[in-house]
Coordinates of C-alpha atoms in Angstrom, one line a residue:
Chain A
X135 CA 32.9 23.4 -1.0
X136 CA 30.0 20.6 -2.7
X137 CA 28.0 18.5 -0.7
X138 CA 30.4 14.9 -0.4
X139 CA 28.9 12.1 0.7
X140 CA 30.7 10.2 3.3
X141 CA 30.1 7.5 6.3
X142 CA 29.3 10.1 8.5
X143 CA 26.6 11.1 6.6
X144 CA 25.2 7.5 5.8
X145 CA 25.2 7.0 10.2
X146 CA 23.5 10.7 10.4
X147 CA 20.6 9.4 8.5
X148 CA 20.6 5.9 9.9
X149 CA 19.9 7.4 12.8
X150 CA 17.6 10.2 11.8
X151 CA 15.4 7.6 10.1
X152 CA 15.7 5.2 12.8
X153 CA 14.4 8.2 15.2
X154 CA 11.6 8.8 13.2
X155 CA 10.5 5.1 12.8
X156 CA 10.5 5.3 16.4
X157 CA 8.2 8.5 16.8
X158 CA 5.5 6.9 14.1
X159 CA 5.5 3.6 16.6
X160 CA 4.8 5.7 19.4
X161 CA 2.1 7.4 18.1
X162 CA 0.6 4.3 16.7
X163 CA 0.9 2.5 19.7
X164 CA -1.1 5.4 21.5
X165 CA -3.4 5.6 19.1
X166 CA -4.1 1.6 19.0
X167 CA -4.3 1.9 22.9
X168 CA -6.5 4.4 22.9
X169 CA -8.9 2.8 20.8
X170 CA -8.7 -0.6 22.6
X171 CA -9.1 1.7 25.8
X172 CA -12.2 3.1 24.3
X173 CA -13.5 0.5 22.2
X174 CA -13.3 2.8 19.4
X175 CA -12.1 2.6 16.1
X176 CA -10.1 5.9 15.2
X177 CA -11.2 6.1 11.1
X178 CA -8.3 6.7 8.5
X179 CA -8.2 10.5 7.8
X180 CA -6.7 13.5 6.1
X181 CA -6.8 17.0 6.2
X182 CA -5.5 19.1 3.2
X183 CA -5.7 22.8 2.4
X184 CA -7.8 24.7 -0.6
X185 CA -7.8 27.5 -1.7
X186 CA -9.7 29.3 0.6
X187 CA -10.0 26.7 3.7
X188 CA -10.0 22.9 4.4
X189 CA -10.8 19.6 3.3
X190 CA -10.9 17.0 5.6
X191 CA -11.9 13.3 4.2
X192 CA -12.6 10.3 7.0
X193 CA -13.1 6.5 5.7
X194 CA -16.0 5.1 7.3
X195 CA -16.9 2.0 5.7
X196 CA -20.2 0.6 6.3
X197 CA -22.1 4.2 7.7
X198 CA -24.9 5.9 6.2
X199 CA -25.0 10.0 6.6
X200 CA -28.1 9.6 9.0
X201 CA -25.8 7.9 11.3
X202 CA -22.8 10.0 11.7
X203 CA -22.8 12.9 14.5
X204 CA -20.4 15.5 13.5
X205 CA -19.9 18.4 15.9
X206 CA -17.7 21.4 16.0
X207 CA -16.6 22.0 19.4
X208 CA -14.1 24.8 20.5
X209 CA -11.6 24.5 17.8
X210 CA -12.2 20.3 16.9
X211 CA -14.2 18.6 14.9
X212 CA -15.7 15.7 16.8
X213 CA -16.7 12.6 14.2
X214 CA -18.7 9.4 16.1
X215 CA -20.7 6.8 14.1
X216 CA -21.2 3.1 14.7
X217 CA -19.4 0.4 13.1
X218 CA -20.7 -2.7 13.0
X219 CA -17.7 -4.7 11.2
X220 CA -17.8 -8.5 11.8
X221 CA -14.1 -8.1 12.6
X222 CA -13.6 -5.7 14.7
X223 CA -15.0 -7.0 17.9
X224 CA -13.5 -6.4 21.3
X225 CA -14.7 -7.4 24.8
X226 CA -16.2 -4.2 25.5
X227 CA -18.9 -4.7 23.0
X228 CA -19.5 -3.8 19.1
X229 CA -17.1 -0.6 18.8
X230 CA -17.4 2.7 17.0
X231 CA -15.7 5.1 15.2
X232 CA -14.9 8.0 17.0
X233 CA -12.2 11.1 15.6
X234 CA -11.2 14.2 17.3
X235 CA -9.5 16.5 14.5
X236 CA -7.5 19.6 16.0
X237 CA -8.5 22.2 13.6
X238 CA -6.5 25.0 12.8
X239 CA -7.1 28.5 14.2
X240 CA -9.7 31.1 11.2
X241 CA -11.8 28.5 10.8
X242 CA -15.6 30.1 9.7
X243 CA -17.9 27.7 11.9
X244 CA -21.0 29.0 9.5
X245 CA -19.8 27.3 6.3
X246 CA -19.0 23.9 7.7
X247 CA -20.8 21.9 5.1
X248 CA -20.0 17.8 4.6
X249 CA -21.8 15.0 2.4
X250 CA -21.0 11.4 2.4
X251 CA -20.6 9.2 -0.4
X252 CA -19.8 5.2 -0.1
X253 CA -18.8 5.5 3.4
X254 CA -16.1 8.3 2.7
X255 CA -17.2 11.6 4.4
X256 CA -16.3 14.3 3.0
X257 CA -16.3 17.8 5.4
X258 CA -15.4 21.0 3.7
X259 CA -14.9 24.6 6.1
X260 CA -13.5 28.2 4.8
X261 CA -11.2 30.3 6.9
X262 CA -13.0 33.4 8.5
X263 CA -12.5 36.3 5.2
X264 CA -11.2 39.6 6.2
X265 CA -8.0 41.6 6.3
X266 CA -6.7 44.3 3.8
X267 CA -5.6 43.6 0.6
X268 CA -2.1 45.7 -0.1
X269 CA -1.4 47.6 -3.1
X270 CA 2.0 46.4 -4.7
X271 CA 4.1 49.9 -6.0
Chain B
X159 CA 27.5 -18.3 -1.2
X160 CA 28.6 -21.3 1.3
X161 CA 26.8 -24.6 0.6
X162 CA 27.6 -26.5 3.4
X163 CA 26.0 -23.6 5.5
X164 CA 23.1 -23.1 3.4
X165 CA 22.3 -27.1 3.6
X166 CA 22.4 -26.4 7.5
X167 CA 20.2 -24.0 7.3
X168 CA 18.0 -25.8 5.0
X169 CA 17.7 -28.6 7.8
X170 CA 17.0 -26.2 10.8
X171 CA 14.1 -24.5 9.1
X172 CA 12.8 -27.9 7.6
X173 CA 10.6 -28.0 4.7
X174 CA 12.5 -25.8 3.2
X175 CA 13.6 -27.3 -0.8
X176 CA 16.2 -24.6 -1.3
X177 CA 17.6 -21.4 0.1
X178 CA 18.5 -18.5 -2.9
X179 CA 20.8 -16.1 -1.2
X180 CA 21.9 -12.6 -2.2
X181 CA 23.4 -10.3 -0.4
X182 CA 20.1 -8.9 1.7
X183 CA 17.5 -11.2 1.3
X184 CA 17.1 -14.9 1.4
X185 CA 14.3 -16.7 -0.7
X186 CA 13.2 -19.7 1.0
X187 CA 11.5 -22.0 -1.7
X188 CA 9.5 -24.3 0.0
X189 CA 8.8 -26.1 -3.1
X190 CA 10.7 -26.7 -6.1
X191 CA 9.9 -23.3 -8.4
X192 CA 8.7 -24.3 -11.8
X193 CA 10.0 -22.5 -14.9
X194 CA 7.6 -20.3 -16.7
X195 CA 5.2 -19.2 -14.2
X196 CA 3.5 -15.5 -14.1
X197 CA 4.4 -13.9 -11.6
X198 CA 1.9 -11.1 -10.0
X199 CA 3.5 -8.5 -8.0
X200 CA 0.9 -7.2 -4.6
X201 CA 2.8 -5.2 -2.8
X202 CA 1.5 -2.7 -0.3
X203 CA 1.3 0.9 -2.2
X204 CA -1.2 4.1 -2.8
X205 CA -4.6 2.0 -1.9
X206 CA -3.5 -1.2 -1.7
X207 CA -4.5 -2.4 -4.9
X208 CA -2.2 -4.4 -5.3
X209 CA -2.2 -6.2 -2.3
X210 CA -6.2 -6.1 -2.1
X211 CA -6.1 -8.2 -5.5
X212 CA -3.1 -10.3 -4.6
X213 CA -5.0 -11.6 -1.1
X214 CA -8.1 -11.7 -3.3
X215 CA -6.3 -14.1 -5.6
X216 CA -4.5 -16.3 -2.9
X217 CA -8.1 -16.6 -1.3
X218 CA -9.7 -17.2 -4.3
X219 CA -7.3 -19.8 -6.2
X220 CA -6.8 -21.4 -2.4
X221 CA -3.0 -20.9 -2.9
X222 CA -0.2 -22.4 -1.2
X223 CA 2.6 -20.7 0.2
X224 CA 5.8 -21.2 -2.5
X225 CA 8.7 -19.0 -1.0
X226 CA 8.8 -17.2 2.2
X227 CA 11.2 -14.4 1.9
X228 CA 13.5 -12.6 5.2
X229 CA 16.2 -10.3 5.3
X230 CA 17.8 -8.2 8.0
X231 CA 16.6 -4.8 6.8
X232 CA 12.6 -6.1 7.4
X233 CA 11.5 -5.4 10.6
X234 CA 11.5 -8.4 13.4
X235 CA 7.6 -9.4 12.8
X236 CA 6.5 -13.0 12.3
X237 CA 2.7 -13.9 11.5
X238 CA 0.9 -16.6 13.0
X239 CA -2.0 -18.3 11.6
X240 CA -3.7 -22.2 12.8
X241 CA -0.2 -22.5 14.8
X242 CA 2.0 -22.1 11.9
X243 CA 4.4 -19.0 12.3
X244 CA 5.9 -17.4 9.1
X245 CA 7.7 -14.3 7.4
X246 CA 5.4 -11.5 6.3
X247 CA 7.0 -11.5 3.1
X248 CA 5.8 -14.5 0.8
X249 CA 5.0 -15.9 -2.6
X250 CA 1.7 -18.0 -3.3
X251 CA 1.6 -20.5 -6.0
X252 CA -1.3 -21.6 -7.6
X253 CA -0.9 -23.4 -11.5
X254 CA 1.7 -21.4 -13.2
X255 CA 0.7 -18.5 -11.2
X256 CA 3.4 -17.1 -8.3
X257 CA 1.6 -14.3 -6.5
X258 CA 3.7 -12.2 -3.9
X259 CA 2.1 -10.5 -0.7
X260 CA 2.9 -8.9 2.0
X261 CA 1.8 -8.4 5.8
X262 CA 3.8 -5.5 6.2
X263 CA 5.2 -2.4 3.7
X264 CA 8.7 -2.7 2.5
X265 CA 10.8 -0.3 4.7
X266 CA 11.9 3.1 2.4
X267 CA 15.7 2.1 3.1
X268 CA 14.9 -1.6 1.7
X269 CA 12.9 -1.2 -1.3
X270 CA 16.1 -0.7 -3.9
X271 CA 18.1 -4.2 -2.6
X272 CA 15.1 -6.1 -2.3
X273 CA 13.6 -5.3 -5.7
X274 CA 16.9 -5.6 -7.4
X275 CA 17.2 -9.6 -5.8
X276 CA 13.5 -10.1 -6.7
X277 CA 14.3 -9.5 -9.9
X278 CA 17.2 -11.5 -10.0
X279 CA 15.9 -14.4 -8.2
X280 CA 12.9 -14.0 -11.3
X281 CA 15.3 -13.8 -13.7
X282 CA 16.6 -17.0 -12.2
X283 CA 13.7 -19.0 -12.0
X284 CA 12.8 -17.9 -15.6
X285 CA 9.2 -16.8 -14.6
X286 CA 7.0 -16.1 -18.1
X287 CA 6.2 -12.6 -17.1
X288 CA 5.4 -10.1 -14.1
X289 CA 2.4 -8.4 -13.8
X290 CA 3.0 -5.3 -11.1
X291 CA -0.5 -3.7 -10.2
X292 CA -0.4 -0.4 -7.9
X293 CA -2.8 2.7 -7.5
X294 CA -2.1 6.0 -9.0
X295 CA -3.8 8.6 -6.4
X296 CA -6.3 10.7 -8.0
X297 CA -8.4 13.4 -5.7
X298 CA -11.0 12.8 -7.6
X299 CA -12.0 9.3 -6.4
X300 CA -14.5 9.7 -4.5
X301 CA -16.5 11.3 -7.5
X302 CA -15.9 8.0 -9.7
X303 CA -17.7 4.6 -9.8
X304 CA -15.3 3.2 -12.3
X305 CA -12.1 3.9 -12.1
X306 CA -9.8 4.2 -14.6
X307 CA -6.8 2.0 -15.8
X308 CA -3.4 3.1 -17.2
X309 CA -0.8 0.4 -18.2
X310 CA 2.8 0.5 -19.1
X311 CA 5.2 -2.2 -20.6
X312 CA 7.9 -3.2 -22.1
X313 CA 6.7 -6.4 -24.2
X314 CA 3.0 -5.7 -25.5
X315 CA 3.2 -8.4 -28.3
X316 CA 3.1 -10.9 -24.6
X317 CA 0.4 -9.2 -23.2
X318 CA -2.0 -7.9 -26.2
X319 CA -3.0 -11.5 -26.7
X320 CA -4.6 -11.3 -23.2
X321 CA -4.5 -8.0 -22.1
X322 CA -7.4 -5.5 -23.7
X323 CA -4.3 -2.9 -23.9
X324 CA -6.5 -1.3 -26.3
X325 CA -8.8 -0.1 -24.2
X326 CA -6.7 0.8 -21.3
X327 CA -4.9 4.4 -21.1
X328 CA -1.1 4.2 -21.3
X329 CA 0.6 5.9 -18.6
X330 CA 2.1 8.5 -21.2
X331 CA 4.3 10.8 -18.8
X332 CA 4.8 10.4 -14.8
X333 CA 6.9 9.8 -12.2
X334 CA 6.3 6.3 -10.2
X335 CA 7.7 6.2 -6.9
X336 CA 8.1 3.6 -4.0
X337 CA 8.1 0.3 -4.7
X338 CA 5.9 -0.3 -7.4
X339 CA 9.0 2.3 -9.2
X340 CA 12.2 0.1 -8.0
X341 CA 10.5 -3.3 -9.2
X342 CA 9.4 -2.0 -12.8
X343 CA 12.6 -0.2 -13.1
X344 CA 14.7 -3.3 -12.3
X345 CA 12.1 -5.6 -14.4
X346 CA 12.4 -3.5 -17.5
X347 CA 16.4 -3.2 -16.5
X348 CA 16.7 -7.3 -17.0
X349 CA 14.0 -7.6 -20.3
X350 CA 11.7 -9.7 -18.1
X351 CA 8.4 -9.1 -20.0
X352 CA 6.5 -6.7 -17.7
X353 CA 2.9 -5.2 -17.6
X354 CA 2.2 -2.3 -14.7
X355 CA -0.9 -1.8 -14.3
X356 CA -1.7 1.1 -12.3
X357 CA -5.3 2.1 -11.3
X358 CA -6.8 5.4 -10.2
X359 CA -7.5 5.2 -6.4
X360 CA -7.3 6.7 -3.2
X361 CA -3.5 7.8 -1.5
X362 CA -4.5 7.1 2.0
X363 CA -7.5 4.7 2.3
X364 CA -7.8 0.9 0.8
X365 CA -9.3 1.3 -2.2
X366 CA -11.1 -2.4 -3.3
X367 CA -13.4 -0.7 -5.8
X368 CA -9.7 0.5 -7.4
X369 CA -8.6 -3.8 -7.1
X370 CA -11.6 -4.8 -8.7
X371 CA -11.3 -2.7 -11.6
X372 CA -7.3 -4.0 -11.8
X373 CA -8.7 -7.6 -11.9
X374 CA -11.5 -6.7 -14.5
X375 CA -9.0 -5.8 -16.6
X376 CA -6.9 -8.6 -16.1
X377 CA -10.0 -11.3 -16.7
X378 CA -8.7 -12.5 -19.9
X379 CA -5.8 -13.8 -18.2
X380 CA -6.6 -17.1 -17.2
X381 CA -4.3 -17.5 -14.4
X382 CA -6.2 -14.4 -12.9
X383 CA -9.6 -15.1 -14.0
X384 CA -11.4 -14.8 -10.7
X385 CA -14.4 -13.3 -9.8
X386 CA -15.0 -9.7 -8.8
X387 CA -18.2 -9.3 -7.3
X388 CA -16.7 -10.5 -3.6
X389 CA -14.4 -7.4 -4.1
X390 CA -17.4 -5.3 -4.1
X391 CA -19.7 -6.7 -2.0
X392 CA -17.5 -7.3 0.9
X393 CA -15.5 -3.5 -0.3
X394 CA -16.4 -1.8 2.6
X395 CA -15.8 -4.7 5.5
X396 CA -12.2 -4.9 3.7
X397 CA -11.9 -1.6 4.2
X398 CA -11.7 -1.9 7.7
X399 CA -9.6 -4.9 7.7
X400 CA -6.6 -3.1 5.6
X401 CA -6.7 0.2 7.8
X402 CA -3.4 -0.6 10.2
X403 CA -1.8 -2.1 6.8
X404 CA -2.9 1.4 5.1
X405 CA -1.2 3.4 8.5
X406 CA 2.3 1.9 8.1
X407 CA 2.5 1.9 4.4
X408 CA 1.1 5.6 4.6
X409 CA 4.3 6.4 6.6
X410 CA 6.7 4.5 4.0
X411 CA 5.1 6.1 0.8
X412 CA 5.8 9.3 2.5
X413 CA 9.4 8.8 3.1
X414 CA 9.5 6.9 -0.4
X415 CA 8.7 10.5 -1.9
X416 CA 4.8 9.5 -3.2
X417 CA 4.1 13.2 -3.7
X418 CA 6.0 12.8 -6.7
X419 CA 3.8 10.7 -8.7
X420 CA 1.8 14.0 -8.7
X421 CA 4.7 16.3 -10.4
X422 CA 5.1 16.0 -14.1
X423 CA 9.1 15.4 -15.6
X424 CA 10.9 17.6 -16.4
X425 CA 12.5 15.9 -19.3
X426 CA 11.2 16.5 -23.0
X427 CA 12.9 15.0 -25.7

């Protein structure tokens, strides 16, 4: 039998989209309390695979590289650096930015390298090499 | 539509010249809309270019607000600003130039209805032309000081008199996707004469470098001729300003299918 398109199917992902608005809103809410919690400001960032480990890029207008601490710390990247935009001001001071990135498990600690280029940092890691390659009959 | 309805709501919002009414969205003119205006399309997309130049122009040309725009399928948000409360969705008018912006992304499930009345209501209002600017992600952004432009439309002999089309790239073979896609489709659909403009920029991070290259190109067009150098000079401070704007449209290119702008077609006749 094909796929048929009905009402059912129209409510099923009403609601499965509604549901999912309402898990992004969550998050963003805890993120936006966190960072009014912390005077922080949490940078934009992505993470995306290559071909033998990681690339992780974090916006972070306004920073020079001498300013940014970047640690690797049990199995996180920790990213501070100050911010000093003009609109970003909260009653706890002049905020910074301030990321902690999960990172997933392999990761070679030794070959962490990053550079920074108009505020856009750039870190780059490879996953630990090893295992057995398998001869295909 | 019923009149005597529409003139009641027309005297409960106040100020408000004429109501155009489709079936999901209502345009609220708030001044009579002239015939033959350009219209410039800044809608949140990949980098915000678009928006990043339409707020740039509304700053720049000091423009007033010409249509406010609500619908059901928008989320309940109002913005306030000096007292005044308003719809996130709106057109600025400056001249003969109608600018649309918006505070908020168009939700996945409303993009298709509202570009489809957008274009109608253009069509109705017998704007000159449309001008739809958007970035096209490119990982290799952070490498490049000048970013690139690719173009696409369906009238050049319109454009080519202002428009360097020449020494832009046209956007040969792609897949567009979100709203930048359903607004060109349904432009091209109803012969408006329309220029995309689509810059390379980055997916997840405001990308002003990306809007001032969009506007460089667009110079000779004197209802856009503004200047740049703000764009730059302030890039990294607007940055920060467009990062929740980047969040939530982030989440609706996603479930608008984005990733497809970096597939090829298929189709090779």
């Amino acid at each position: 039998m094909g796929f048929e398109y009905s009402d059912e199917f129209e409510d099923n992902f009403r609601r499965f989209m509604a549901e999912a608005r309402k898990l992004e809103e969550r998050a963003t809410r805890a993120m936006k309390e966190f960072e009014e919690r912390e005077n922080c400001v949490v940078p934009l960032h992505e993470m995306r695979p290559t071909s033998n480990g990681y690339l992780i890029t974090l916006d972070l207008p306004g920073v020079e590289k001498e300013e940014v601490t970047l640690t690797f710390r049990g199995a996180a990247l920790i990213v501070t650096a100050p911010c000093r935009s003009l609109r970003v001001r909260r009653c706890g001071g002049t905020p910074h930015y301030f990321v902690e990135l999960p990172l997933p498990p392999g990761i070679d600690e030794s070959t962490i390298k990053a550079k920074m280029r108009n505020g856009l940092l750039t870190v780059e890691m490879k996953r630990v090499e090893g295992g057995h390659q398998i001869r295909i009959e | 539509m019923d009149i005597s309805l529409n003139w009641e709501r027309n005297a409960f919002l106040g100020g408000i010249t004429n109501t155009y009414e489709l079936a999901e969205f209502q345009f609220n003119e708030l001044e009579p809309v002239a015939e033959g205006m350009l219209f410039f399309d800044g809608l949140p997309d990949t980098g915000l270019v678009g928006t990043i130049v339409a707020h740039h122009l509304v700053g720049a040309k000091k423009m007033s607000p010409l249509v406010r725009i609500d619908s059901n399928l928008l989320p309940p948000v109002a913005v306030v600003k000096d007292m005044d409360l308003f719809e996130p969705l709106s057109v600025y008018r400056s001249g003969t130039l109608a600018v649309l912006t918006s505070e908020i992304p168009i939700p996945t499930e409303a993009v298709k209805p509202f570009s489809r009345e957008l274009t109608s209501w253009a069509a109705r209002r017998k704007l000159r032309a449309i001008i739809s600017v958007g970035g096209l992600a490119d990982p290799r952004r952070p490498e490049t000081d000048k970013p690139e432009v690719l173009y696409i439309t369906n009238s050049p002999e319109t454009f080519s008199s202002q428009v360097d089309l020449k020494g832009l790239k046209p956007l040969a073979s792609a897949f567009l996707a979100g709203s930048k896609a359903a607004f060109l489709l349904d432009c091209y659909r109803a012969k408006l004469p329309t220029l995309g403009l689509f810059v390379q920029s980055f997916l997840n991070y405001p990308d002003p470098g990306a809007a001032a290259s969009a506007l460089d190109a667009l110079n000779n067009v004197s209802e856009l001729n503004v200047d740049t150098s703000e764009l730059v000079k302030s890039g990294e401070e607007m940055r920060l300003r467009y990062r929740d704007l980047m969040r939530r449209t982030m989440g609706e290119m996603e479930r608008a299918q984005k990733s497809r702008e970096l597939e090829t077609p298929s189709l090779v006749v």
